[in-house]
Amino acid sequence: MGRGSARRKRLAGGSAVVRLPRESGCEVDVRAVFDDNSVLERGRIDSCRAREIALP
């Protein structure tokens, strides 16, 4: 993970819209850090096909 990164944003819960950098292409990695500092990573997501990604 790490070729580029979207803007970092702190959320108070719920959902977020993340705009991916244009140079990222279709294959992206997603890393979410939650308030309790737990981390969830999903790699090699085809963002050209997947318009929405759900994280538990």
mmCIF file as gemmi writes it, N, C-alpha and C atoms, coordinates in Angstrom:
data_model
loop_
_atom_site.group_PDB
_atom_site.id
_atom_site.type_symbol
_atom_site.label_atom_id
_atom_site.label_alt_id
_atom_site.label_comp_id
_atom_site.label_asym_id
_atom_site.label_entity_id
_atom_site.label_seq_id
_atom_site.pdbx_PDB_ins_code
_atom_site.Cartn_x
_atom_site.Cartn_y
_atom_site.Cartn_z
_atom_site.occupancy
_atom_site.B_iso_or_equiv
_atom_site.pdbx_formal_charge
_atom_site.auth_seq_id
_atom_site.auth_asym_id
_atom_site.pdbx_PDB_model_num
ATOM 1 N N . MET Axp A 1 ? 0.831 -1.176 0 1 0 ? 1 A 1
ATOM 2 C CA . MET Axp A 1 ? 0 0 0 1 0 ? 1 A 1
ATOM 3 C C . MET Axp A 1 ? 0.874 1.237 0 1 0 ? 1 A 1
ATOM 4 N N . GLY Axp A 2 ? 0.354 2.317 -0.59 1 0 ? 2 A 1
ATOM 5 C CA . GLY Axp A 2 ? 1.051 3.562 -0.428 1 0 ? 2 A 1
ATOM 6 C C . GLY Axp A 2 ? 1.518 4.292 -1.663 1 0 ? 2 A 1
ATOM 7 N N . ARG Axp A 3 ? 1.175 3.888 -2.875 1 0 ? 3 A 1
ATOM 8 C CA . ARG Axp A 3 ? 1.624 4.613 -4.061 1 0 ? 3 A 1
ATOM 9 C C . ARG Axp A 3 ? 1.075 6.024 -4.113 1 0 ? 3 A 1
ATOM 10 N N . GLY Axp A 4 ? -0.03 6.27 -3.574 1 0 ? 4 A 1
ATOM 11 C CA . GLY Axp A 4 ? -0.652 7.589 -3.519 1 0 ? 4 A 1
ATOM 12 C C . GLY Axp A 4 ? -1.652 7.53 -2.389 1 0 ? 4 A 1
ATOM 13 N N . SER Axp A 5 ? -2.149 8.653 -2.005 1 0 ? 5 A 1
ATOM 14 C CA . SER Axp A 5 ? -3.156 8.581 -0.95 1 0 ? 5 A 1
ATOM 15 C C . SER Axp A 5 ? -4.217 9.627 -1.193 1 0 ? 5 A 1
ATOM 16 N N . ALA Axp A 6 ? -5.402 9.273 -0.8 1 0 ? 6 A 1
ATOM 17 C CA . ALA Axp A 6 ? -6.517 10.21 -0.868 1 0 ? 6 A 1
ATOM 18 C C . ALA Axp A 6 ? -6.393 11.138 0.328 1 0 ? 6 A 1
ATOM 19 N N . ARG Axp A 7 ? -7.213 12.15 0.344 1 0 ? 7 A 1
ATOM 20 C CA . ARG Axp A 7 ? -7.187 13.066 1.486 1 0 ? 7 A 1
ATOM 21 C C . ARG Axp A 7 ? -7.539 12.334 2.756 1 0 ? 7 A 1
ATOM 22 N N . ARG Axp A 8 ? -6.901 12.714 3.827 1 0 ? 8 A 1
ATOM 23 C CA . ARG Axp A 8 ? -7.205 12.124 5.131 1 0 ? 8 A 1
ATOM 24 C C . ARG Axp A 8 ? -8.313 12.929 5.763 1 0 ? 8 A 1
ATOM 25 N N . LYS Axp A 9 ? -9.233 12.225 6.364 1 0 ? 9 A 1
ATOM 26 C CA . LYS Axp A 9 ? -10.378 12.908 6.963 1 0 ? 9 A 1
ATOM 27 C C . LYS Axp A 9 ? -10.782 12.16 8.226 1 0 ? 9 A 1
ATOM 28 N N . ARG Axp A 10 ? -11.041 12.885 9.282 1 0 ? 10 A 1
ATOM 29 C CA . ARG Axp A 10 ? -11.507 12.283 10.524 1 0 ? 10 A 1
ATOM 30 C C . ARG Axp A 10 ? -13.026 12.36 10.541 1 0 ? 10 A 1
ATOM 31 N N . LEU Axp A 11 ? -13.648 11.212 10.786 1 0 ? 11 A 1
ATOM 32 C CA . LEU Axp A 11 ? -15.111 11.131 10.768 1 0 ? 11 A 1
ATOM 33 C C . LEU Axp A 11 ? -15.648 10.881 12.159 1 0 ? 11 A 1
ATOM 34 N N . ALA Axp A 12 ? -16.842 11.339 12.394 1 0 ? 12 A 1
ATOM 35 C CA . ALA Axp A 12 ? -17.507 11.104 13.671 1 0 ? 12 A 1
ATOM 36 C C . ALA Axp A 12 ? -18.417 9.881 13.581 1 0 ? 12 A 1
ATOM 37 N N . GLY Axp A 13 ? -18.184 9.01 12.631 1 0 ? 13 A 1
ATOM 38 C CA . GLY Axp A 13 ? -18.998 7.808 12.453 1 0 ? 13 A 1
ATOM 39 C C . GLY Axp A 13 ? -19.738 7.845 11.141 1 0 ? 13 A 1
ATOM 40 N N . GLY Axp A 14 ? -20.459 6.779 10.862 1 0 ? 14 A 1
ATOM 41 C CA . GLY Axp A 14 ? -21.263 6.764 9.645 1 0 ? 14 A 1
ATOM 42 C C . GLY Axp A 14 ? -20.482 6.373 8.413 1 0 ? 14 A 1
ATOM 43 N N . SER Axp A 15 ? -20.503 7.237 7.409 1 0 ? 15 A 1
ATOM 44 C CA . SER Axp A 15 ? -19.879 6.906 6.146 1 0 ? 15 A 1
ATOM 45 C C . SER Axp A 15 ? -19.058 8.083 5.629 1 0 ? 15 A 1
ATOM 46 N N . ALA Axp A 16 ? -18.272 7.804 4.601 1 0 ? 16 A 1
ATOM 47 C CA . ALA Axp A 16 ? -17.435 8.838 4.01 1 0 ? 16 A 1
ATOM 48 C C . ALA Axp A 16 ? -17.368 8.642 2.511 1 0 ? 16 A 1
ATOM 49 N N . VAL Axp A 17 ? -17.211 9.734 1.807 1 0 ? 17 A 1
ATOM 50 C CA . VAL Axp A 17 ? -16.945 9.696 0.384 1 0 ? 17 A 1
ATOM 51 C C . VAL Axp A 17 ? -15.493 10.081 0.21 1 0 ? 17 A 1
ATOM 52 N N . VAL Axp A 18 ? -14.755 9.23 -0.476 1 0 ? 18 A 1
ATOM 53 C CA . VAL Axp A 18 ? -13.329 9.481 -0.691 1 0 ? 18 A 1
ATOM 54 C C . VAL Axp A 18 ? -13.084 9.572 -2.183 1 0 ? 18 A 1
ATOM 55 N N . ARG Axp A 19 ? -12.506 10.653 -2.609 1 0 ? 19 A 1
ATOM 56 C CA . ARG Axp A 19 ? -12.144 10.818 -4.016 1 0 ? 19 A 1
ATOM 57 C C . ARG Axp A 19 ? -10.707 10.348 -4.187 1 0 ? 19 A 1
ATOM 58 N N . LEU Axp A 20 ? -10.514 9.425 -5.094 1 0 ? 20 A 1
ATOM 59 C CA . LEU Axp A 20 ? -9.195 8.849 -5.307 1 0 ? 20 A 1
ATOM 60 C C . LEU Axp A 20 ? -8.377 9.719 -6.256 1 0 ? 20 A 1
ATOM 61 N N . PRO Axp A 21 ? -7.065 9.758 -6.04 1 0 ? 21 A 1
ATOM 62 C CA . PRO Axp A 21 ? -6.208 10.518 -6.956 1 0 ? 21 A 1
ATOM 63 C C . PRO Axp A 21 ? -6.305 9.938 -8.367 1 0 ? 21 A 1
ATOM 64 N N . ARG Axp A 22 ? -6.283 10.776 -9.366 1 0 ? 22 A 1
ATOM 65 C CA . ARG Axp A 22 ? -6.399 10.316 -10.756 1 0 ? 22 A 1
ATOM 66 C C . ARG Axp A 22 ? -5.279 9.364 -11.142 1 0 ? 22 A 1
ATOM 67 N N . GLU Axp A 23 ? -4.101 9.586 -10.636 1 0 ? 23 A 1
ATOM 68 C CA . GLU Axp A 23 ? -2.964 8.752 -11.02 1 0 ? 23 A 1
ATOM 69 C C . GLU Axp A 23 ? -2.985 7.364 -10.385 1 0 ? 23 A 1
ATOM 70 N N . SER Axp A 24 ? -3.972 7.08 -9.547 1 0 ? 24 A 1
ATOM 71 C CA . SER Axp A 24 ? -4.02 5.782 -8.875 1 0 ? 24 A 1
ATOM 72 C C . SER Axp A 24 ? -4.459 4.652 -9.788 1 0 ? 24 A 1
ATOM 73 N N . GLY Axp A 25 ? -5.06 4.972 -10.928 1 0 ? 25 A 1
ATOM 74 C CA . GLY Axp A 25 ? -5.531 3.933 -11.831 1 0 ? 25 A 1
ATOM 75 C C . GLY Axp A 25 ? -6.735 3.219 -11.242 1 0 ? 25 A 1
ATOM 76 N N . CYS Axp A 26 ? -6.98 1.997 -11.704 1 0 ? 26 A 1
ATOM 77 C CA . CYS Axp A 26 ? -8.155 1.26 -11.24 1 0 ? 26 A 1
ATOM 78 C C . CYS Axp A 26 ? -7.88 0.406 -10.013 1 0 ? 26 A 1
ATOM 79 N N . GLU Axp A 27 ? -6.651 -0.005 -9.794 1 0 ? 27 A 1
ATOM 80 C CA . GLU Axp A 27 ? -6.344 -0.875 -8.664 1 0 ? 27 A 1
ATOM 81 C C . GLU Axp A 27 ? -5.861 -0.023 -7.486 1 0 ? 27 A 1
ATOM 82 N N . VAL Axp A 28 ? -6.615 -0.069 -6.39 1 0 ? 28 A 1
ATOM 83 C CA . VAL Axp A 28 ? -6.276 0.745 -5.217 1 0 ? 28 A 1
ATOM 84 C C . VAL Axp A 28 ? -6.251 -0.11 -3.96 1 0 ? 28 A 1
ATOM 85 N N . ASP Axp A 29 ? -5.581 0.401 -2.964 1 0 ? 29 A 1
ATOM 86 C CA . ASP Axp A 29 ? -5.571 -0.187 -1.629 1 0 ? 29 A 1
ATOM 87 C C . ASP Axp A 29 ? -6.295 0.775 -0.701 1 0 ? 29 A 1
ATOM 88 N N . VAL Axp A 30 ? -7.048 0.241 0.242 1 0 ? 30 A 1
ATOM 89 C CA . VAL Axp A 30 ? -7.782 1.071 1.198 1 0 ? 30 A 1
ATOM 90 C C . VAL Axp A 30 ? -7.293 0.731 2.59 1 0 ? 30 A 1
ATOM 91 N N . ARG Axp A 31 ? -7.001 1.765 3.372 1 0 ? 31 A 1
ATOM 92 C CA . ARG Axp A 31 ? -6.573 1.589 4.765 1 0 ? 31 A 1
ATOM 93 C C . ARG Axp A 31 ? -7.418 2.526 5.613 1 0 ? 31 A 1
ATOM 94 N N . ALA Axp A 32 ? -8.128 1.954 6.59 1 0 ? 32 A 1
ATOM 95 C CA . ALA Axp A 32 ? -8.96 2.75 7.495 1 0 ? 32 A 1
ATOM 96 C C . ALA Axp A 32 ? -8.434 2.584 8.913 1 0 ? 32 A 1
ATOM 97 N N . VAL Axp A 33 ? -8.277 3.691 9.614 1 0 ? 33 A 1
ATOM 98 C CA . VAL Axp A 33 ? -7.858 3.679 11.016 1 0 ? 33 A 1
ATOM 99 C C . VAL Axp A 33 ? -9.029 4.219 11.824 1 0 ? 33 A 1
ATOM 100 N N . PHE Axp A 34 ? -9.492 3.431 12.774 1 0 ? 34 A 1
ATOM 101 C CA . PHE Axp A 34 ? -10.666 3.777 13.558 1 0 ? 34 A 1
ATOM 102 C C . PHE Axp A 34 ? -10.277 4.477 14.859 1 0 ? 34 A 1
ATOM 103 N N . ASP Axp A 35 ? -11.262 5.035 15.545 1 0 ? 35 A 1
ATOM 104 C CA . ASP Axp A 35 ? -11.014 5.787 16.783 1 0 ? 35 A 1
ATOM 105 C C . ASP Axp A 35 ? -10.252 4.995 17.833 1 0 ? 35 A 1
ATOM 106 N N . ASP Axp A 36 ? -10.45 3.684 17.867 1 0 ? 36 A 1
ATOM 107 C CA . ASP Axp A 36 ? -9.729 2.865 18.857 1 0 ? 36 A 1
ATOM 108 C C . ASP Axp A 36 ? -8.36 2.423 18.343 1 0 ? 36 A 1
ATOM 109 N N . ASN Axp A 37 ? -7.911 3.045 17.243 1 0 ? 37 A 1
ATOM 110 C CA . ASN Axp A 37 ? -6.622 2.775 16.6 1 0 ? 37 A 1
ATOM 111 C C . ASN Axp A 37 ? -6.532 1.415 15.922 1 0 ? 37 A 1
ATOM 112 N N . SER Axp A 38 ? -7.644 0.693 15.819 1 0 ? 38 A 1
ATOM 113 C CA . SER Axp A 38 ? -7.623 -0.538 15.034 1 0 ? 38 A 1
ATOM 114 C C . SER Axp A 38 ? -7.549 -0.156 13.554 1 0 ? 38 A 1
ATOM 115 N N . VAL Axp A 39 ? -6.96 -1.033 12.762 1 0 ? 39 A 1
ATOM 116 C CA . VAL Axp A 39 ? -6.72 -0.754 11.35 1 0 ? 39 A 1
ATOM 117 C C . VAL Axp A 39 ? -7.354 -1.852 10.508 1 0 ? 39 A 1
ATOM 118 N N . LEU Axp A 40 ? -7.971 -1.451 9.418 1 0 ? 40 A 1
ATOM 119 C CA . LEU Axp A 40 ? -8.53 -2.397 8.463 1 0 ? 40 A 1
ATOM 120 C C . LEU Axp A 40 ? -7.962 -2.05 7.1 1 0 ? 40 A 1
ATOM 121 N N . GLU Axp A 41 ? -7.36 -3.026 6.437 1 0 ? 41 A 1
ATOM 122 C CA . GLU Axp A 41 ? -6.789 -2.804 5.118 1 0 ? 41 A 1
ATOM 123 C C . GLU Axp A 41 ? -7.419 -3.752 4.11 1 0 ? 41 A 1
ATOM 124 N N . ARG Axp A 42 ? -7.709 -3.216 2.956 1 0 ? 42 A 1
ATOM 125 C CA . ARG Axp A 42 ? -8.203 -4.012 1.834 1 0 ? 42 A 1
ATOM 126 C C . ARG Axp A 42 ? -7.327 -3.656 0.644 1 0 ? 42 A 1
ATOM 127 N N . GLY Axp A 43 ? -6.726 -4.646 0.038 1 0 ? 43 A 1
ATOM 128 C CA . GLY Axp A 43 ? -5.817 -4.386 -1.065 1 0 ? 43 A 1
ATOM 129 C C . GLY Axp A 43 ? -6.371 -4.807 -2.41 1 0 ? 43 A 1
ATOM 130 N N . ARG Axp A 44 ? -5.836 -4.178 -3.431 1 0 ? 44 A 1
ATOM 131 C CA . ARG Axp A 44 ? -6.123 -4.521 -4.816 1 0 ? 44 A 1
ATOM 132 C C . ARG Axp A 44 ? -7.613 -4.471 -5.159 1 0 ? 44 A 1
ATOM 133 N N . ILE Axp A 45 ? -8.265 -3.399 -4.77 1 0 ? 45 A 1
ATOM 134 C CA . ILE Axp A 45 ? -9.674 -3.2 -5.093 1 0 ? 45 A 1
ATOM 135 C C . ILE Axp A 45 ? -9.757 -2.536 -6.464 1 0 ? 45 A 1
ATOM 136 N N . ASP Axp A 46 ? -10.598 -3.055 -7.334 1 0 ? 46 A 1
ATOM 137 C CA . ASP Axp A 46 ? -10.792 -2.476 -8.656 1 0 ? 46 A 1
ATOM 138 C C . ASP Axp A 46 ? -11.786 -1.324 -8.531 1 0 ? 46 A 1
ATOM 139 N N . SER Axp A 47 ? -11.27 -0.129 -8.391 1 0 ? 47 A 1
ATOM 140 C CA . SER Axp A 47 ? -12.132 1.036 -8.177 1 0 ? 47 A 1
ATOM 141 C C . SER Axp A 47 ? -12.88 1.458 -9.435 1 0 ? 47 A 1
ATOM 142 N N . CYS Axp A 48 ? -12.493 0.928 -10.577 1 0 ? 48 A 1
ATOM 143 C CA . CYS Axp A 48 ? -13.235 1.23 -11.799 1 0 ? 48 A 1
ATOM 144 C C . CYS Axp A 48 ? -14.54 0.444 -11.849 1 0 ? 48 A 1
ATOM 145 N N . ARG Axp A 49 ? -14.581 -0.673 -11.145 1 0 ? 49 A 1
ATOM 146 C CA . ARG Axp A 49 ? -15.8 -1.5 -11.103 1 0 ? 49 A 1
ATOM 147 C C . ARG Axp A 49 ? -16.567 -1.326 -9.797 1 0 ? 49 A 1
ATOM 148 N N . ALA Axp A 50 ? -15.864 -1.264 -8.676 1 0 ? 50 A 1
ATOM 149 C CA . ALA Axp A 50 ? -16.504 -1.136 -7.349 1 0 ? 50 A 1
ATOM 150 C C . ALA Axp A 50 ? -16.735 0.35 -7.063 1 0 ? 50 A 1
ATOM 151 N N . ARG Axp A 51 ? -17.958 0.769 -7.02 1 0 ? 51 A 1
ATOM 152 C CA . ARG Axp A 51 ? -18.275 2.167 -6.753 1 0 ? 51 A 1
ATOM 153 C C . ARG Axp A 51 ? -18.455 2.44 -5.268 1 0 ? 51 A 1
ATOM 154 N N . GLU Axp A 52 ? -18.622 1.379 -4.477 1 0 ? 52 A 1
ATOM 155 C CA . GLU Axp A 52 ? -18.835 1.524 -3.048 1 0 ? 52 A 1
ATOM 156 C C . GLU Axp A 52 ? -18.132 0.381 -2.334 1 0 ? 52 A 1
ATOM 157 N N . ILE Axp A 53 ? -17.463 0.684 -1.234 1 0 ? 53 A 1
ATOM 158 C CA . ILE Axp A 53 ? -16.758 -0.326 -0.452 1 0 ? 53 A 1
ATOM 159 C C . ILE Axp A 53 ? -17.256 -0.227 0.981 1 0 ? 53 A 1
ATOM 160 N N . ALA Axp A 54 ? -17.718 -1.334 1.528 1 0 ? 54 A 1
ATOM 161 C CA . ALA Axp A 54 ? -18.204 -1.35 2.915 1 0 ? 54 A 1
ATOM 162 C C . ALA Axp A 54 ? -17.108 -1.879 3.812 1 0 ? 54 A 1
ATOM 163 N N . LEU Axp A 55 ? -16.863 -1.178 4.899 1 0 ? 55 A 1
ATOM 164 C CA . LEU Axp A 55 ? -15.908 -1.619 5.909 1 0 ? 55 A 1
ATOM 165 C C . LEU Axp A 55 ? -16.674 -1.882 7.195 1 0 ? 55 A 1
ATOM 166 N N . PRO Axp A 56 ? -16.421 -3.009 7.841 1 0 ? 56 A 1
ATOM 167 C CA . PRO Axp A 56 ? -17.162 -3.319 9.081 1 0 ? 56 A 1
ATOM 168 C C . PRO Axp A 56 ? -16.837 -2.374 10.208 1 0 ? 56 A 1
